[in-house]
Coordinates of C-alpha atoms in Angstrom, one line a residue:
M1 CA -101.4 -67.1 50.8
T2 CA -100.8 -70.0 48.3
A3 CA -99.6 -69.3 44.8
S4 CA -102.7 -70.5 43.2
E5 CA -104.2 -68.0 45.2
Q6 CA -102.3 -65.0 44.1
E7 CA -102.2 -66.2 40.6
I8 CA -106.3 -66.2 40.5
I9 CA -105.2 -62.4 42.3
T10 CA -103.1 -61.6 40.0
L11 CA -105.5 -62.8 37.0
R12 CA -108.7 -61.3 37.8
H13 CA -107.3 -58.1 38.5
E14 CA -105.7 -58.4 35.1
I15 CA -109.4 -58.7 33.5
L16 CA -110.5 -55.8 35.8
D17 CA -107.7 -53.6 34.6
E18 CA -108.7 -54.7 31.0
L19 CA -112.5 -54.6 31.0
R20 CA -111.8 -50.8 32.1
A21 CA -110.3 -50.5 28.9
I22 CA -113.3 -51.6 27.4
L23 CA -115.5 -49.3 29.4
V24 CA -113.7 -46.3 28.9
E25 CA -111.7 -46.3 25.1
R26 CA -114.9 -48.5 23.4
L27 CA -117.9 -47.6 25.6
R28 CA -116.8 -43.8 26.3
V29 CA -117.5 -44.4 30.3
P30 CA -116.5 -41.2 32.2
L31 CA -114.2 -41.9 34.3
P32 CA -110.9 -42.0 34.9
P33 CA -109.8 -46.7 34.7
A34 CA -108.4 -46.4 37.8
Q35 CA -112.3 -44.7 39.7
I36 CA -114.2 -46.9 37.8
D37 CA -114.4 -49.7 41.6
P38 CA -113.4 -53.7 40.6
D39 CA -118.4 -54.0 41.9
V40 CA -119.3 -50.6 40.6
V41 CA -122.7 -51.4 38.3
L42 CA -123.1 -51.4 35.2
F43 CA -126.6 -50.7 34.4
G44 CA -129.2 -48.4 35.6
S45 CA -127.9 -46.0 38.9
G46 CA -123.7 -47.3 38.4
L47 CA -122.0 -46.3 34.9
G48 CA -125.7 -45.8 33.8
L49 CA -124.8 -48.1 30.8
D50 CA -127.4 -48.6 28.3
S51 CA -128.7 -52.2 26.0
V52 CA -125.4 -50.4 23.4
D53 CA -123.9 -50.4 25.0
A54 CA -124.4 -54.0 26.4
V55 CA -124.0 -55.0 22.9
D56 CA -120.5 -52.8 22.5
L57 CA -119.7 -54.7 25.7
A58 CA -120.4 -58.0 25.0
V59 CA -118.3 -57.8 21.6
E60 CA -115.5 -56.9 23.1
I61 CA -114.9 -59.6 25.9
E62 CA -115.8 -61.9 23.4
R63 CA -113.1 -60.4 21.3
R64 CA -110.8 -60.6 23.3
R65 CA -110.8 -63.0 25.6
R66 CA -113.0 -66.0 23.4
V67 CA -115.8 -65.1 26.5
R68 CA -119.3 -64.9 24.9
V69 CA -122.2 -63.3 26.7
G70 CA -125.3 -63.6 24.8
D71 CA -128.3 -61.8 26.2
T72 CA -129.5 -64.9 28.4
P73 CA -130.2 -65.2 32.5
E74 CA -126.9 -65.8 32.9
S75 CA -125.2 -63.6 31.2
R76 CA -127.0 -60.2 32.5
Q77 CA -126.7 -61.9 35.8
A78 CA -122.9 -61.7 34.5
L79 CA -123.4 -58.2 33.3
R80 CA -125.0 -57.6 36.9
T81 CA -121.4 -55.0 38.9
L82 CA -118.3 -55.2 37.0
G83 CA -117.1 -57.7 39.8
T84 CA -119.2 -59.8 38.6
L85 CA -118.7 -59.5 35.0
A86 CA -114.6 -59.9 36.1
Q87 CA -115.8 -63.5 37.7
A88 CA -117.3 -65.0 34.9
V89 CA -114.3 -64.8 32.9
L90 CA -112.3 -65.9 35.2
D91 CA -114.0 -68.7 35.4
H92 CA -113.4 -69.7 31.3
A93 CA -110.2 -67.7 32.3
L94 CA -109.7 -71.0 35.1
E95 CA -111.5 -73.8 32.6
T96 CA -114.8 -73.8 34.9
R97 CA -117.3 -73.1 32.3
D98 CA -119.3 -75.2 34.1
A99 CA -119.1 -73.0 36.9
E100 CA -123.1 -71.6 39.3
P101 CA -123.5 -67.6 37.5
A102 CA -122.8 -65.3 40.3
G103 CA -125.5 -65.2 43.7
A104 CA -126.2 -67.4 45.4
K105 CA -129.2 -69.9 44.9
L106 CA -132.6 -68.5 47.8
Q107 CA -132.2 -70.7 50.4
F108 CA -135.6 -70.0 51.7
A109 CA -136.7 -72.3 54.2
A110 CA -140.8 -73.5 53.9
D111 CA -139.8 -73.8 57.7
D112 CA -138.2 -71.4 58.9
P113 CA -140.8 -69.4 61.5
S114 CA -138.5 -65.5 60.8
P115 CA -141.2 -62.8 59.7
L116 CA -138.2 -61.0 58.6
A117 CA -137.4 -64.1 55.9
R118 CA -141.1 -64.1 55.8
D119 CA -140.2 -61.2 53.6
C120 CA -137.5 -61.7 52.6
E121 CA -138.9 -64.5 50.5
A122 CA -141.9 -62.7 49.6
L123 CA -140.1 -59.9 48.2
R124 CA -137.3 -62.3 46.0
R125 CA -140.3 -64.3 44.9
R126 CA -143.7 -62.4 44.8
V127 CA -143.9 -58.9 45.4
A128 CA -143.7 -56.7 49.1
L129 CA -145.3 -53.5 49.8
V130 CA -144.0 -51.8 52.1
S131 CA -146.4 -49.0 53.9
E132 CA -144.1 -46.2 54.6
P133 CA -140.7 -47.0 54.0
E134 CA -138.1 -45.0 55.8
L135 CA -137.5 -42.6 53.5
R136 CA -137.2 -39.6 53.6
R137 CA -138.7 -36.8 51.3
V138 CA -138.7 -33.3 49.9
R139 CA -140.5 -31.0 47.1
V140 CA -137.6 -28.4 45.6
Q141 CA -139.1 -26.0 44.0
G142 CA -138.7 -22.4 42.9
P143 CA -137.0 -20.8 39.6
A144 CA -133.2 -22.0 41.3
A145 CA -134.7 -25.7 41.8
F146 CA -131.6 -26.6 39.3
D147 CA -129.5 -24.4 41.3
L148 CA -129.4 -25.2 44.8
I149 CA -129.8 -29.8 43.9
D150 CA -126.7 -28.6 41.0
R151 CA -125.1 -26.8 43.8
L152 CA -125.1 -30.3 46.4
S153 CA -125.5 -32.9 44.0
S154 CA -121.6 -35.1 44.2
R155 CA -122.4 -36.2 39.6
D156 CA -123.2 -34.0 37.8
V157 CA -127.6 -32.7 37.2
F158 CA -128.3 -34.0 33.3
I159 CA -131.9 -35.1 33.7
R160 CA -134.6 -34.8 31.8
S161 CA -138.3 -34.8 33.5
G162 CA -139.0 -37.5 34.3
Q163 CA -135.5 -38.8 34.5
I164 CA -134.1 -39.8 38.4
L165 CA -131.1 -39.2 39.3
H166 CA -129.3 -41.3 42.0
T167 CA -126.7 -39.8 43.6
L168 CA -124.7 -38.4 46.8
F169 CA -124.4 -35.3 49.9
M170 CA -121.3 -35.1 51.0
D171 CA -120.3 -33.1 54.5
P172 CA -117.1 -32.3 54.4
Q173 CA -115.1 -34.3 55.2
G174 CA -116.4 -36.1 52.4
H175 CA -118.3 -38.5 53.9
A176 CA -120.8 -39.8 52.4
W177 CA -124.0 -38.6 54.3
A178 CA -127.2 -39.3 51.9
D179 CA -128.0 -41.4 49.8
V180 CA -130.4 -39.3 46.9
H181 CA -132.3 -39.7 44.6
A182 CA -134.0 -36.6 42.7
A183 CA -136.1 -36.6 39.8
A184 CA -136.4 -34.1 38.4
D185 CA -140.7 -33.2 38.0
D186 CA -140.1 -29.8 35.4
D187 CA -138.8 -27.2 36.9
D188 CA -138.8 -28.6 40.7
F189 CA -137.3 -31.9 42.1
V190 CA -138.5 -34.5 44.4
L191 CA -136.2 -36.0 46.7
F192 CA -135.2 -39.7 48.4
V193 CA -133.2 -39.9 51.2
E194 CA -131.5 -42.4 52.9
G195 CA -130.1 -41.6 55.6
P196 CA -130.6 -38.8 57.6
T197 CA -133.7 -38.2 59.2
Q198 CA -136.1 -35.1 57.1
A199 CA -134.9 -33.0 60.0
E200 CA -131.6 -32.8 59.5
L201 CA -132.5 -33.1 55.4
C202 CA -134.8 -30.1 55.2
E203 CA -131.9 -28.5 57.9
F204 CA -129.2 -29.2 55.3
L205 CA -130.9 -28.1 52.1
R206 CA -132.6 -24.3 53.4
D207 CA -128.9 -23.8 54.9
A208 CA -127.7 -24.2 51.6
I209 CA -130.1 -21.7 49.4
T210 CA -128.8 -18.2 49.2
P211 CA -129.7 -14.9 50.4
G212 CA -132.9 -14.0 48.3
E213 CA -132.6 -17.1 45.8
A214 CA -136.1 -18.0 44.3
V215 CA -136.9 -21.8 46.0
E216 CA -138.4 -23.1 49.0
I217 CA -138.0 -26.8 50.6
V218 CA -141.8 -28.7 50.6
D219 CA -141.8 -31.0 53.4
L220 CA -143.8 -34.2 52.0
E221 CA -143.9 -36.2 54.2
A222 CA -146.5 -34.4 56.1
T223 CA -148.6 -34.5 53.3
H224 CA -147.6 -37.6 50.4
A225 CA -147.9 -41.0 52.2
C226 CA -144.9 -43.0 50.6
L227 CA -146.5 -47.1 48.9
D228 CA -143.4 -49.5 48.0
L229 CA -143.6 -52.1 46.1
S230 CA -141.6 -54.3 45.5
G231 CA -140.7 -57.9 44.5
P232 CA -140.1 -59.9 41.2
F233 CA -143.9 -59.5 39.3
A234 CA -143.9 -56.2 41.4
W235 CA -144.9 -55.0 37.1
E236 CA -147.2 -56.7 36.6
L237 CA -149.0 -56.0 39.5
M238 CA -148.4 -51.9 38.3
E239 CA -149.7 -53.7 34.4
R240 CA -152.4 -54.7 36.1
L241 CA -153.1 -51.0 37.5
V242 CA -151.9 -49.1 34.9
G243 CA -151.8 -51.2 31.9
P244 CA -149.6 -52.4 29.1
E245 CA -147.5 -48.4 28.9
V246 CA -146.2 -49.4 32.5
L247 CA -143.9 -51.9 31.3
G248 CA -142.1 -49.6 28.9
I249 CA -141.3 -47.1 31.4
P250 CA -137.2 -47.4 32.1
Y251 CA -135.8 -48.1 35.4
L252 CA -135.4 -44.6 36.5
N253 CA -138.2 -42.8 35.0
F254 CA -141.5 -41.9 37.3
F255 CA -144.9 -41.8 36.0
D256 CA -148.5 -40.7 37.2
V257 CA -150.5 -42.8 38.4
P258 CA -153.7 -41.7 38.0
E259 CA -155.8 -45.0 39.1
L260 CA -153.9 -44.4 43.1
G261 CA -153.7 -40.1 42.3
G262 CA -150.1 -40.2 42.4
L263 CA -146.9 -40.4 41.2
A264 CA -144.7 -44.1 40.9
F265 CA -141.2 -43.9 40.7
R266 CA -139.0 -46.8 39.2
M267 CA -135.9 -46.8 41.1
G268 CA -135.2 -49.3 44.6
K269 CA -131.8 -51.5 45.5
T270 CA -133.0 -54.9 45.7
G271 CA -132.2 -55.8 42.9
E272 CA -136.2 -56.5 41.6
Y273 CA -138.8 -54.6 40.1
A274 CA -139.3 -51.9 42.2
Y275 CA -142.3 -48.6 42.4
Q276 CA -142.3 -45.5 44.9
L277 CA -145.5 -44.5 45.0
L278 CA -145.5 -41.3 46.3
V279 CA -148.8 -40.3 47.3
P280 CA -151.9 -37.6 48.8
R281 CA -152.3 -38.1 52.7
A282 CA -155.6 -38.2 51.9
Q283 CA -155.7 -41.2 49.6
A284 CA -153.3 -43.5 50.8
G285 CA -155.6 -45.1 52.5
P286 CA -157.6 -45.9 49.5
A287 CA -153.9 -46.6 47.1
G288 CA -153.3 -48.9 50.1
Q289 CA -156.7 -51.3 49.1
R290 CA -156.6 -50.9 45.6
L291 CA -152.9 -52.6 46.2
R292 CA -153.4 -55.0 48.5
E293 CA -157.7 -56.4 46.1
L294 CA -154.3 -56.6 43.7
G295 CA -151.8 -58.5 45.0
E296 CA -154.3 -61.2 46.1
A297 CA -153.6 -62.4 42.5
F298 CA -149.9 -62.6 43.2
D299 CA -150.0 -63.3 47.7
L300 CA -148.8 -60.7 48.1
R301 CA -147.8 -59.8 51.4
E302 CA -147.1 -56.4 53.9
V303 CA -143.1 -56.2 55.1
D304 CA -141.0 -54.6 57.1
S305 CA -138.6 -51.8 55.9
R306 CA -135.7 -54.3 57.2
A307 CA -136.8 -56.6 54.4
I308 CA -135.8 -54.5 52.1
D309 CA -132.4 -52.9 54.0
L310 CA -131.2 -56.5 54.0
C311 CA -132.5 -57.2 50.3
A312 CA -129.9 -54.8 49.0
I313 CA -127.1 -55.6 51.5
E314 CA -127.2 -58.9 49.7
A315 CA -127.9 -57.4 45.9
G316 CA -124.7 -55.0 46.8
F317 CA -126.1 -52.2 47.3
F318 CA -124.9 -49.1 49.6
C319 CA -127.5 -49.2 52.7
A320 CA -127.4 -45.8 54.2
R321 CA -129.8 -47.1 56.7
E322 CA -126.7 -48.6 58.2
P323 CA -125.1 -46.7 61.2
A324 CA -121.8 -48.8 60.2
L325 CA -121.9 -47.0 56.3
R326 CA -122.5 -43.5 57.6
G327 CA -119.1 -41.9 58.2
L328 CA -117.0 -43.9 55.0
S329 CA -116.2 -42.4 51.6
P330 CA -116.5 -42.9 48.6
L331 CA -113.6 -44.0 47.6
E332 CA -114.1 -46.5 50.5
L333 CA -117.7 -47.5 49.3
Q334 CA -116.8 -48.1 45.8
L335 CA -119.5 -45.1 44.7
Q336 CA -116.6 -43.6 42.9
C337 CA -120.1 -44.0 39.8
R338 CA -121.0 -41.2 41.9
I339 CA -118.4 -38.4 41.9
S340 CA -117.5 -35.6 39.2
D341 CA -113.6 -35.1 40.3
A342 CA -114.5 -31.4 38.6
R343 CA -117.4 -29.7 40.5
E344 CA -117.2 -27.9 43.7
V345 CA -119.6 -29.3 46.1
P346 CA -119.6 -30.0 49.4
G347 CA -116.7 -32.5 50.0
M348 CA -114.7 -33.0 46.8
A349 CA -111.8 -31.0 48.2
A350 CA -111.6 -33.6 50.8
L351 CA -111.7 -36.7 48.2
R352 CA -109.7 -35.0 46.0
A353 CA -106.7 -34.4 48.7
A354 CA -107.5 -38.0 49.6
R355 CA -106.9 -38.9 46.7
A356 CA -103.5 -37.2 46.3
R357 CA -102.1 -38.5 49.0
G358 CA -102.8 -42.4 47.7
E359 CA -106.4 -43.1 49.7
P360 CA -108.6 -44.4 50.2
A361 CA -106.4 -47.1 52.0
R362 CA -109.9 -50.1 53.1
Q363 CA -112.6 -50.3 50.5
I364 CA -115.5 -52.0 52.0
R365 CA -116.4 -56.0 51.0
W366 CA -118.6 -57.7 51.0
F367 CA -119.2 -61.3 52.9
V368 CA -120.6 -64.7 53.8
A369 CA -120.2 -66.5 57.2
A370 CA -122.0 -70.3 57.2
Q371 CA -121.3 -70.1 61.0
A372 CA -124.4 -70.8 63.1
Q373 CA -122.7 -67.2 65.4
A374 CA -122.8 -64.2 63.2
P375 CA -120.2 -62.3 63.0
T376 CA -119.9 -59.1 65.2
A377 CA -119.8 -56.3 64.6
G378 CA -116.3 -54.3 64.7
A379 CA -114.2 -57.8 65.3
A380 CA -110.8 -57.6 63.4
L381 CA -110.4 -60.0 61.0
W382 CA -107.0 -61.2 60.0
R383 CA -104.8 -63.1 57.3
D384 CA -101.9 -64.4 57.1
G385 CA -100.6 -63.7 60.1
A386 CA -101.7 -60.2 60.2
Q387 CA -104.9 -57.9 60.4
V388 CA -107.3 -56.8 57.2
G389 CA -109.4 -54.7 58.7
E390 CA -112.5 -55.4 60.1
V391 CA -116.4 -56.3 60.3
L392 CA -118.7 -53.3 59.1
L393 CA -122.2 -55.1 60.1
A394 CA -123.8 -59.1 59.2
H395 CA -127.0 -60.2 59.0
R396 CA -129.0 -63.7 58.9
S397 CA -130.1 -64.3 55.1
A398 CA -132.4 -67.0 55.1
A399 CA -131.9 -66.0 51.2
V400 CA -128.5 -67.4 51.5
G401 CA -128.7 -69.6 54.6
A402 CA -125.8 -67.9 56.0
H403 CA -125.1 -64.7 57.1
V404 CA -124.2 -61.6 55.1
G405 CA -123.0 -58.6 55.9
V406 CA -119.8 -56.1 54.6
A407 CA -116.4 -55.0 56.1
L408 CA -114.1 -53.3 55.9
L409 CA -110.7 -54.5 54.3
D410 CA -107.0 -53.5 53.6
R411 CA -107.6 -53.1 49.4
E412 CA -104.3 -56.2 49.0
S413 CA -107.5 -58.0 51.2
S414 CA -110.4 -56.7 49.4
E415 CA -110.3 -59.7 46.8
P416 CA -113.4 -62.3 47.2
G417 CA -113.1 -66.2 48.0
L418 CA -110.5 -64.9 50.3
A419 CA -111.2 -67.1 53.4
L420 CA -110.8 -64.6 56.8
A421 CA -110.4 -65.8 60.2
D422 CA -110.0 -64.3 64.8
A423 CA -106.5 -63.5 66.0
S424 CA -106.9 -67.0 67.2
G425 CA -107.5 -68.7 63.4
Q426 CA -110.5 -69.0 64.1
P427 CA -112.7 -69.1 60.4
L428 CA -115.2 -66.2 59.9
L429 CA -116.1 -65.1 56.7
T430 CA -115.1 -65.5 53.1
T431 CA -115.4 -62.4 51.3
A432 CA -117.3 -62.6 48.2
V433 CA -118.7 -61.1 45.0
A434 CA -122.2 -58.5 44.7
P435 CA -124.3 -59.4 44.5
L436 CA -124.2 -62.6 46.5
V437 CA -128.3 -63.7 46.2
R438 CA -129.9 -63.9 42.3
S439 CA -132.1 -62.3 42.0
L440 CA -135.2 -63.3 40.0
S441 CA -136.0 -60.3 38.3
L442 CA -133.5 -61.0 36.1
Y443 CA -134.5 -63.7 35.0
V444 CA -138.9 -63.0 34.4
D445 CA -139.1 -61.5 31.7
P446 CA -142.8 -59.9 31.2
Q447 CA -143.0 -60.5 27.3
R448 CA -143.3 -64.1 28.2
H449 CA -144.0 -64.9 32.1
T450 CA -146.3 -63.8 34.3
Y451 CA -146.5 -64.9 37.7
A452 CA -149.6 -68.0 37.6
T453 CA -147.5 -69.9 35.8
R454 CA -144.0 -69.0 37.1
E455 CA -143.2 -73.3 37.7
A456 CA -144.4 -74.3 34.6
D457 CA -141.9 -71.8 33.0
G458 CA -139.4 -73.0 35.6
L459 CA -138.6 -69.3 37.0
L460 CA -138.2 -71.1 40.4
E461 CA -135.8 -73.7 39.9
L462 CA -134.0 -70.9 38.2
V463 CA -132.8 -69.4 41.3

């Protein structure tokens, strides 16, 4: 390790600690500073900050560090996670004020024949439609529906009807068993779940029901189809379908879509605008056809679920469908924002015991690998003559123009910007701050921009 590298790491930790103090003391984030992970998402499904918090945060950063965080696309990119914000402040402290904003510019090659590359390009630049995404779905209904969800959710269930809670279900060992979006629908809950199979999910929920409890688990996969509409101009397609009122629907909320005979849930993990449409199976055919007709004006492309998963990794989200990430705890996955310590739910005792032992010893970290061959899952990673972790997963990203993935690293080496090698010293990858790409959705203003004028507006040049 060079001295300059150590100085940068030390300064980055000072900045992270200062930002954590602002979040807790000024913005009243209900977590101890040590439990605010370095790559936690600041808004929406992460810490849940809002626009008022953004103003307070910007004022404090400018007062303490003389760094101006304004209402610009670059600032919105910097405010994506705690890590991207720390990097922006670090760049300023190192007098690299002209540094590029977090995330690489999109590198899609026009002659790339890969269907997955074309799928991801549609999702990143236009509108993509996934018929039957790999989302398990159930309705929990009955007078005791809230009690059941409250017994299982890793975080407090403080949501009103029409809102969505992004939470976890854990196993008794404290592993993140399921990634859950729980939507409150009056007294019922609609769950969208990644990780387990549909049968495993239904069994898990039914086993948690106490004898005589008035609650029912309804398998929605049997009765309802799901359509995933994602992309920087998905909002514009939905506006044509529903009307301008769709622009006022906040993230992690849902609403009726009479035109399709179903519900639209504003949620996703790609960093782009996204809607999960839940419609009765009898309406699925006409609903899909209507979306395709409207989608012609946006060059809509029907894509595979793998595109959603790859874009989620590029954006720095937990992808529970990746087998390599199963069996890790929220501490290792940097998901402590989804944990409420005082809760008595499955797995929480194991997490408290792990913290008491000083865990996690390792945490995940995103990476970019430029060599032609992708790093192999399970490959050992070395730095300064010591093994510091292993590769969990790696995929070719046409958006980044390189392989991207996730590694599990010793906490001391879970820093962005570090070059890691194999046992022979051959370079393998460079750790990075997520998101790894710039999301066009951060630059799109629905009040000013449209798909038809995207080039004239200069949007494509920004990403």
